[in-house]
PDB file of C-alpha atoms in Angstrom:
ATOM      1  CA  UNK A 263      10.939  -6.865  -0.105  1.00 76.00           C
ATOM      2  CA  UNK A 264      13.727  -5.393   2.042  1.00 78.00           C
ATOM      3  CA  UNK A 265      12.904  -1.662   2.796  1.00 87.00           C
ATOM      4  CA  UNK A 266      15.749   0.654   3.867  1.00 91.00           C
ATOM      5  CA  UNK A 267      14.432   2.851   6.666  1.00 92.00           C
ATOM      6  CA  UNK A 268      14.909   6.521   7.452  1.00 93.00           C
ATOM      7  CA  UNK A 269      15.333   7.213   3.401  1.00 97.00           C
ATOM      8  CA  UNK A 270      14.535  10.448   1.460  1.00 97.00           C
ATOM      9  CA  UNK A 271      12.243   9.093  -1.406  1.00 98.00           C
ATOM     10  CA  UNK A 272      11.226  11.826  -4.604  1.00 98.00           C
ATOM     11  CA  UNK A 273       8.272  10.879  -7.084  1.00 98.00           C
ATOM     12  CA  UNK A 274       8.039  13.198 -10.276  1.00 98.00           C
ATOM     13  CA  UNK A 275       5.394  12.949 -13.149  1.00 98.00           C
ATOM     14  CA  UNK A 276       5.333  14.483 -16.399  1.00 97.00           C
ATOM     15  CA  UNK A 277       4.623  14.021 -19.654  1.00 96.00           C
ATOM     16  CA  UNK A 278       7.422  13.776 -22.392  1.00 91.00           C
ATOM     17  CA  UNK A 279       9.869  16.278 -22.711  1.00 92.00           C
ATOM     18  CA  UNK A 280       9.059  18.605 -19.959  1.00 95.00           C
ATOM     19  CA  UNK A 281      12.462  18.499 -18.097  1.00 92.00           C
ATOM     20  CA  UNK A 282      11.887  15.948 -15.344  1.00 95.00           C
ATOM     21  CA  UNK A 283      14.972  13.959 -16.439  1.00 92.00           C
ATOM     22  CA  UNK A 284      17.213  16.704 -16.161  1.00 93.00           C
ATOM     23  CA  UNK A 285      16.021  18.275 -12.941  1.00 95.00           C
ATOM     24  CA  UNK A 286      15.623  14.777 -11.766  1.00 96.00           C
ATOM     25  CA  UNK A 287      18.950  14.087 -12.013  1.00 96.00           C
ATOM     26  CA  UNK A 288      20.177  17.474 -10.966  1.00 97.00           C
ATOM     27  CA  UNK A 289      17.758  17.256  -7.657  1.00 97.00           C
ATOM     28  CA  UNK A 290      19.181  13.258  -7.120  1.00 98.00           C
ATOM     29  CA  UNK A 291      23.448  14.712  -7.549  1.00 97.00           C
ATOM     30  CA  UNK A 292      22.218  17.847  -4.938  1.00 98.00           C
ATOM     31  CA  UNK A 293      20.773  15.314  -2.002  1.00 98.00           C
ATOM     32  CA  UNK A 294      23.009  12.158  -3.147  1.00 98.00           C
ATOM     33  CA  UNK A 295      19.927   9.893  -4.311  1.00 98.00           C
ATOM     34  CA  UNK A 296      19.347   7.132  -6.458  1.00 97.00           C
ATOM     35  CA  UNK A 297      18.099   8.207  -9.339  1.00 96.00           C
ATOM     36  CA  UNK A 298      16.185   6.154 -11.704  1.00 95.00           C
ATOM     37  CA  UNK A 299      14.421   7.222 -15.025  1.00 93.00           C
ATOM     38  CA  UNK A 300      11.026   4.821 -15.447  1.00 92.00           C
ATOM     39  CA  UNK A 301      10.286   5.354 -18.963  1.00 89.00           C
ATOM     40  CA  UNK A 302      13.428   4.196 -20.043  1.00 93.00           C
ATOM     41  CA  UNK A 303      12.798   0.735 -18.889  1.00 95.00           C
ATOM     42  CA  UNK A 304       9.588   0.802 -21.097  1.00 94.00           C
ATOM     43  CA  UNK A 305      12.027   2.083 -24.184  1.00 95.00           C
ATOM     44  CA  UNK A 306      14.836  -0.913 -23.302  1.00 96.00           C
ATOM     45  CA  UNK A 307      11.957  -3.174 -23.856  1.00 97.00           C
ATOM     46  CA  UNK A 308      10.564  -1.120 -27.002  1.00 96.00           C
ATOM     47  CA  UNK A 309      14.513  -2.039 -27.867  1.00 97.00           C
ATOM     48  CA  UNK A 310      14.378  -5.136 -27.510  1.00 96.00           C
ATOM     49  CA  UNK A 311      11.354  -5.831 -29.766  1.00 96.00           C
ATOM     50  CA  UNK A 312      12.746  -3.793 -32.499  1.00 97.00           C
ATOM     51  CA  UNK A 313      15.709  -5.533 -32.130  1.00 95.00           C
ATOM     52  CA  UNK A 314      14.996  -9.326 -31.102  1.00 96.00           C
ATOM     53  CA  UNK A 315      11.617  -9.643 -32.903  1.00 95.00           C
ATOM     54  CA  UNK A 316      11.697 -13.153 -33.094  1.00 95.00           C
ATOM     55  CA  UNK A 317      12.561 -13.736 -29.617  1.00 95.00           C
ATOM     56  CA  UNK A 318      10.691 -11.625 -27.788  1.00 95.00           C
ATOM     57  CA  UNK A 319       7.638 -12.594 -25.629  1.00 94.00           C
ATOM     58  CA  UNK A 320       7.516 -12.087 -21.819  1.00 93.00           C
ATOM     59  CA  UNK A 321       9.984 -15.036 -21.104  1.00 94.00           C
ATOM     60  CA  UNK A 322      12.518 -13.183 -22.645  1.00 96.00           C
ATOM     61  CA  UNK A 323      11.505  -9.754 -21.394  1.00 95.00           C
ATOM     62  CA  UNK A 324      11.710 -11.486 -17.766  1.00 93.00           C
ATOM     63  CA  UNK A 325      15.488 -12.722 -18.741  1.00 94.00           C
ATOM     64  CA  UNK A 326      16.161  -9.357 -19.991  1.00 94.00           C
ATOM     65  CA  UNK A 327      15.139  -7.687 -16.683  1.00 91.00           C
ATOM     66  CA  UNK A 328      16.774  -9.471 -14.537  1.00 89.00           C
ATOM     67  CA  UNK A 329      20.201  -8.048 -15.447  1.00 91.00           C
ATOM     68  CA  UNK A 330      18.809  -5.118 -16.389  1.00 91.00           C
ATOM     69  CA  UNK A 331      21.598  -2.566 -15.028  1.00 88.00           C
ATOM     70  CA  UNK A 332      20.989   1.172 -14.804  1.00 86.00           C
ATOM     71  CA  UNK A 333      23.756   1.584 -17.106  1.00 89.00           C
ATOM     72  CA  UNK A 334      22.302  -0.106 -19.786  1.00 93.00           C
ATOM     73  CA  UNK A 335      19.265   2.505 -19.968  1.00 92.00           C
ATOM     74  CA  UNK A 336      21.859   5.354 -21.203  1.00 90.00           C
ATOM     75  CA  UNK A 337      21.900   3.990 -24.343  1.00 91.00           C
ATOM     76  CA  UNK A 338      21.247   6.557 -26.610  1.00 89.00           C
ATOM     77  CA  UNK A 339      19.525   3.831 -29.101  1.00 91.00           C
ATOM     78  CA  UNK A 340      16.463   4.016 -26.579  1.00 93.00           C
ATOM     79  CA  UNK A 341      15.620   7.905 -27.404  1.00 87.00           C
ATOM     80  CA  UNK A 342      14.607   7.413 -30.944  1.00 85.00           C
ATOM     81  CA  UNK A 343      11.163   7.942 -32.069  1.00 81.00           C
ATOM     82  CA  UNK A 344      10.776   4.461 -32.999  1.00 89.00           C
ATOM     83  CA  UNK A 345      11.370   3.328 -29.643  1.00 93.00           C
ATOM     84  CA  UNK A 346       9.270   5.790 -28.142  1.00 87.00           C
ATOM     85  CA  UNK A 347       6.673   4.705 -30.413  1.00 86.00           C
ATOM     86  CA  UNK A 348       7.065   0.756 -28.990  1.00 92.00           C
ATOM     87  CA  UNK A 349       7.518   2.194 -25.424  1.00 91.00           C
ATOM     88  CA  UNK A 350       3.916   3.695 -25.813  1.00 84.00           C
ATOM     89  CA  UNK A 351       2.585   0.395 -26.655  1.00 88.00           C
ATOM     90  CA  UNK A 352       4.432  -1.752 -24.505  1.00 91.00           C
ATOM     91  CA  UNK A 353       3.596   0.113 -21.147  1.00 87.00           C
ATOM     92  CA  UNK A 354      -0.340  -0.676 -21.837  1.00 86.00           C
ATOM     93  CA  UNK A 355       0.332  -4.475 -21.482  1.00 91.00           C
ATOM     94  CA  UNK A 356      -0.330  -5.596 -17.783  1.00 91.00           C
ATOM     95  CA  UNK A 357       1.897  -8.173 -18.254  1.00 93.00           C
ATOM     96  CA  UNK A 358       4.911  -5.772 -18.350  1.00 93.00           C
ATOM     97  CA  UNK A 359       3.609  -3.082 -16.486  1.00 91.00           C
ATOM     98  CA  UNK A 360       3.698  -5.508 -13.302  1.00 90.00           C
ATOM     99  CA  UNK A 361       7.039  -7.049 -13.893  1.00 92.00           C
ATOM    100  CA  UNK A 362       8.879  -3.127 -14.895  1.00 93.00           C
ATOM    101  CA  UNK A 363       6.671  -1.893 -11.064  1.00 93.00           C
ATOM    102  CA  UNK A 364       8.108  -4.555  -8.885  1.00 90.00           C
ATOM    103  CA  UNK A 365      11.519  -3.606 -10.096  1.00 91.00           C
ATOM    104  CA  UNK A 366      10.885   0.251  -9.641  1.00 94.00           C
ATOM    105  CA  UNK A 367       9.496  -0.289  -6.422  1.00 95.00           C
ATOM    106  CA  UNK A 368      12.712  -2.429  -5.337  1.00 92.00           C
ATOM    107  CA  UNK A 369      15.032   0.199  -6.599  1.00 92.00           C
ATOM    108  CA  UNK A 370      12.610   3.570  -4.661  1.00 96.00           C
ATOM    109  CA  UNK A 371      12.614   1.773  -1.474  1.00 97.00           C
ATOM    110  CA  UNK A 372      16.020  -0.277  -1.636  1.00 95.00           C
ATOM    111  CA  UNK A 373      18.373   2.122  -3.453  1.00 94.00           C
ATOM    112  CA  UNK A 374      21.965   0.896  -2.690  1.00 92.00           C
ATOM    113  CA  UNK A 375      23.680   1.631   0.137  1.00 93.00           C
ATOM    114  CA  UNK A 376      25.743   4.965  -1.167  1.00 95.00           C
ATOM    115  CA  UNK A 377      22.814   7.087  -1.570  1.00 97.00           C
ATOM    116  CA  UNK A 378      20.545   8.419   0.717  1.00 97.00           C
ATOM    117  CA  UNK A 379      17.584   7.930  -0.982  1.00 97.00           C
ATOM    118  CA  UNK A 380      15.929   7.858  -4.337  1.00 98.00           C
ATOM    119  CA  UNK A 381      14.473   9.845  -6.726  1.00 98.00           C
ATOM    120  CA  UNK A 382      11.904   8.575  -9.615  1.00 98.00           C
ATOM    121  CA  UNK A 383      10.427  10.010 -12.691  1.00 97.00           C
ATOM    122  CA  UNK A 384       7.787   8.810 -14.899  1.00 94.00           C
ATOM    123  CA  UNK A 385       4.190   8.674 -15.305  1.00 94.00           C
ATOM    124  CA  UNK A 386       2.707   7.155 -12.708  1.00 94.00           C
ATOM    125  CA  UNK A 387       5.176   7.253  -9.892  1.00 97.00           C
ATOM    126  CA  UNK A 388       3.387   9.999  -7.934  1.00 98.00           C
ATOM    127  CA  UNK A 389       0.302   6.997  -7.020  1.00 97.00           C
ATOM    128  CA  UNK A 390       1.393   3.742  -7.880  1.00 95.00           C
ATOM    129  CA  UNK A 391       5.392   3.230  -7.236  1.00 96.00           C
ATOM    130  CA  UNK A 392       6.090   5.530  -4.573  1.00 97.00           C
ATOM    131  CA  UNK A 393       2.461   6.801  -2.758  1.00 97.00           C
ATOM    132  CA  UNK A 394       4.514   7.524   0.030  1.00 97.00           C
ATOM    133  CA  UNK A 395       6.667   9.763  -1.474  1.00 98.00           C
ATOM    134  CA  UNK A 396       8.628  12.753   0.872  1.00 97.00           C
ATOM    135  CA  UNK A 397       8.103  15.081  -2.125  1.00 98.00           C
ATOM    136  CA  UNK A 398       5.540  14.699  -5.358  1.00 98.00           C
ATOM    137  CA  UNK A 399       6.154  16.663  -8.395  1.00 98.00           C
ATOM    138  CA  UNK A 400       4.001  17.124 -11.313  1.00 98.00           C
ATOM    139  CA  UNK A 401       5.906  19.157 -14.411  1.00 97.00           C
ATOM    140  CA  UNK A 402       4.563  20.156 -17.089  1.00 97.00           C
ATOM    141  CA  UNK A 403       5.370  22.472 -20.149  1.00 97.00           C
ATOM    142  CA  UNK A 404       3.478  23.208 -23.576  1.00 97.00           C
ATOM    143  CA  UNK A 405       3.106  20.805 -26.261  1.00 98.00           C
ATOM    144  CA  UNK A 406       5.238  23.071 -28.880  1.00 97.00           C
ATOM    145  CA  UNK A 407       8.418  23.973 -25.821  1.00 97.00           C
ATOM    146  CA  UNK A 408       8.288  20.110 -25.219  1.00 97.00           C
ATOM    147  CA  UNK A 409       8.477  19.515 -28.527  1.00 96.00           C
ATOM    148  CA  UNK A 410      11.241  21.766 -29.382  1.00 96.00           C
ATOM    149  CA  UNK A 411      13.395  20.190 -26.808  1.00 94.00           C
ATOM    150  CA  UNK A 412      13.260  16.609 -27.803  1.00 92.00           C
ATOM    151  CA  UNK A 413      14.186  17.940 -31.502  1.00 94.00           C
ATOM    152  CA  UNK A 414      17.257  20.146 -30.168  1.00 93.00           C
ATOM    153  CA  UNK A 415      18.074  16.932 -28.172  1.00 89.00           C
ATOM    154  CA  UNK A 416      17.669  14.469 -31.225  1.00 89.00           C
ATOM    155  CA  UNK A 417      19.873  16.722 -33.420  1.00 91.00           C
ATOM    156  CA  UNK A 418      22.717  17.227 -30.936  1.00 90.00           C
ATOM    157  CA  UNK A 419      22.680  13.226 -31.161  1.00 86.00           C
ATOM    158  CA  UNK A 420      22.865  13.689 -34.873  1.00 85.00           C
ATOM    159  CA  UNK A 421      19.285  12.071 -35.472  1.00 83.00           C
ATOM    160  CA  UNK A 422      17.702  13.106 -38.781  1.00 88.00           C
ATOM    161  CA  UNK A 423      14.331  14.202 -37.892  1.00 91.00           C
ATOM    162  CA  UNK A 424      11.935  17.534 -38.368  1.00 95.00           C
ATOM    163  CA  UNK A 425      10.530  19.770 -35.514  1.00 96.00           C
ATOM    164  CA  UNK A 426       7.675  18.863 -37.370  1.00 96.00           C
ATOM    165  CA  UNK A 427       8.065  15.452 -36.910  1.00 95.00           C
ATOM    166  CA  UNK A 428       8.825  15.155 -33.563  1.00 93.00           C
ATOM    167  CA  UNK A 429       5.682  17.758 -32.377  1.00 96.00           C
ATOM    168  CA  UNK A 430       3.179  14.701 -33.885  1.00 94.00           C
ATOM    169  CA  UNK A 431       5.275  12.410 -32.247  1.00 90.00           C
ATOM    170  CA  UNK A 432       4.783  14.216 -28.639  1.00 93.00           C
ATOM    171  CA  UNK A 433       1.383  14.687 -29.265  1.00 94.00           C
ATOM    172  CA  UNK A 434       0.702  11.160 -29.857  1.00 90.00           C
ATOM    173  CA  UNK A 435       2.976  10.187 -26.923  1.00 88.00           C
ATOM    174  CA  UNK A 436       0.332  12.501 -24.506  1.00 93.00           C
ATOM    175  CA  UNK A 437      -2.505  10.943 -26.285  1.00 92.00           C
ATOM    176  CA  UNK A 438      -1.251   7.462 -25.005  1.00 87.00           C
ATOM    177  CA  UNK A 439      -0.024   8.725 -21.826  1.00 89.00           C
ATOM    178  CA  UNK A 440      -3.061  10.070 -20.558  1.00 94.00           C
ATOM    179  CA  UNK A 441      -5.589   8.317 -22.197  1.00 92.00           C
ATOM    180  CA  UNK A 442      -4.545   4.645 -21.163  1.00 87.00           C
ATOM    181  CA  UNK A 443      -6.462   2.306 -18.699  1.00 88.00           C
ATOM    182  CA  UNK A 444      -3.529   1.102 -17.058  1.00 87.00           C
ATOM    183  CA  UNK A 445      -1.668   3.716 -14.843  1.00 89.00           C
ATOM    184  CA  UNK A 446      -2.415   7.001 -16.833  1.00 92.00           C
ATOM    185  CA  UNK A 447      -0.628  10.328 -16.554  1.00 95.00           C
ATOM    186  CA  UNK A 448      -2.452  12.305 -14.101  1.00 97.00           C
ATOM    187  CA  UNK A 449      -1.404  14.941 -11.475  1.00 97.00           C
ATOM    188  CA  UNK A 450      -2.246  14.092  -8.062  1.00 97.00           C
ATOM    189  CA  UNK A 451      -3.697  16.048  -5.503  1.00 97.00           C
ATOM    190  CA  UNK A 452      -0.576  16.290  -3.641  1.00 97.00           C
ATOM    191  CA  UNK A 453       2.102  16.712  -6.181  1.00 98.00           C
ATOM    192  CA  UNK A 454       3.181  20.239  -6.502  1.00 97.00           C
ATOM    193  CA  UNK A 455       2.876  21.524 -10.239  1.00 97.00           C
ATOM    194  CA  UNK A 456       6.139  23.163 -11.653  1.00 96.00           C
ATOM    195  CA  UNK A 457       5.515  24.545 -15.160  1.00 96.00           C
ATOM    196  CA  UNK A 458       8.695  24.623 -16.977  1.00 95.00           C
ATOM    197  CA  UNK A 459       7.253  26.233 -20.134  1.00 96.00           C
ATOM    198  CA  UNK A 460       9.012  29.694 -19.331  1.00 95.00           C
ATOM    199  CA  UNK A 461      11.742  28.483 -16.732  1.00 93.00           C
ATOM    200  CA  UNK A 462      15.550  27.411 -17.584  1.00 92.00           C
ATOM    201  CA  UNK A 463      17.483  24.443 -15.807  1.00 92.00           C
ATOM    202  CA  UNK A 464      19.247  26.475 -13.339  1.00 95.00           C
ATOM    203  CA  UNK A 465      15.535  28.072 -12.383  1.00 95.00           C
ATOM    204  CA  UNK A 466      13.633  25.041 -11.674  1.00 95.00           C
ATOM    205  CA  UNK A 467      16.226  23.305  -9.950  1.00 96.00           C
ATOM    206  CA  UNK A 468      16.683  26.398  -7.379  1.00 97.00           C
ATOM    207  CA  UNK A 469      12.580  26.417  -7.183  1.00 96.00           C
ATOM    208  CA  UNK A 470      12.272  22.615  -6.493  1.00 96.00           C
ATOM    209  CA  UNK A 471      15.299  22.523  -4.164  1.00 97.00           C
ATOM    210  CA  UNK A 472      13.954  25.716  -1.979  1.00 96.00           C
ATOM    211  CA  UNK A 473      10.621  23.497  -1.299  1.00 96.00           C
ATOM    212  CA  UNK A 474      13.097  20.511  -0.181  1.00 97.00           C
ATOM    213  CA  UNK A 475      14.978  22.340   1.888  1.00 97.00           C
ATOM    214  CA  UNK A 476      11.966  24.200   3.748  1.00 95.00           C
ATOM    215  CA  UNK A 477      10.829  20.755   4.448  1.00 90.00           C
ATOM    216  CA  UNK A 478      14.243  18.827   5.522  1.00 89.00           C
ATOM    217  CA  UNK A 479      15.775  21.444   7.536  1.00 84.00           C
ATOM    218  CA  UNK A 480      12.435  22.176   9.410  1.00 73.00           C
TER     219      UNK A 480
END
């Protein structure tokens, strides 16, 4: 594999709900980086079992993959709790696991040309797609804030579903997440913990940017 040199490369963790998405995306649109959410790959695939039951075993998850366009993962189809549900169990299966890493790792250390980096977020990107991260991030919020925003986000896409609902759902999502043999949810010793529980948007992307900055223009 082809890697570009000279890149600025950003690994976040987190367990669901906690924000990393958004500040992700606001931290990759601040320093013009690639930026790639993980997990969704794992839901596209939960999508495609739900949807191609018949069909689907690894030769057609391979197929699947190899157009696999970033676009395609802003489906809103792939946030439903059904499809977080398959994502949970798909991501245990070696099988997968290996074929979704080798195209994170290609996209972390070969972004496209345009950007001047990339930027991550998942569970295990701190350790096992990008070890060599510039920056490692490990946010976090309560169970019953995380919860809350995955409902408010589910109703503004006019999803019929109970705050309720969605708490057992996170909960069961963490259970999986850190609990799992293969590539568990864990904060590493050198990602820096941002706890979002009692920060807005605007705050943690000022707090995370102020710690690249201090670093880059050094």
């Amino acid at each position: 594999m082809i890697k570009r040199k000279n890149i600025l490369k950003i690994a976040i963790d987190s367990p669901a709900a906690a924000g990393a998405g958004t500040l992700a995306k606001a931290i990759s649109k601040h320093y013009d980086l690639f930026y790639l959410d993980t997990g969704k790959i794992y839901r596209f695939i939960g999508y495609l079992k739900i949807k191609y039951p018949k069909k689907f075993n690894i030769k057609f998850i391979k197929s699947k993959i190899k157009l696999l366009k970033i676009k395609d993962l802003s489906d809103n189809n792939l946030l439903s709790d059904e499809v977080g549900t398959e994502a949970s169990i798909i991501s245990k299966i070696i099988s997968i696991r290996k074929m979704v890493h080798s195209f994170q790792i290609n996209f972390a250390y070969n972004p496209p040309k345009k950007y001047k980096g990339s930027c991550l977020d998942g569970r295990d990107i701190t350790y096992n797609i990008i070890p060599d991260a510039d920056f490692k991030f490990y946010i976090t919020a309560n169970v019953k804030t995380r919860a809350l925003r995955r409902y408010k986000e589910l109703k503004g896409l006019k999803k019929k579903i109970t705050y309720p609902e969605v708490l057992k759902s996170i909960k069961k999502r963490d259970k999986s997440d850190f609990n799992r043999k293969i590539s568990p949810l864990k904060k590493t010793k050198d990602s820096l913990l941002i706890n979002t529980t009692n920060l807005n948007k605007r705050s943690c992307f000022l707090k995370i940017k102020k710690i690249i900055d201090r670093k880059i223009n050094n």
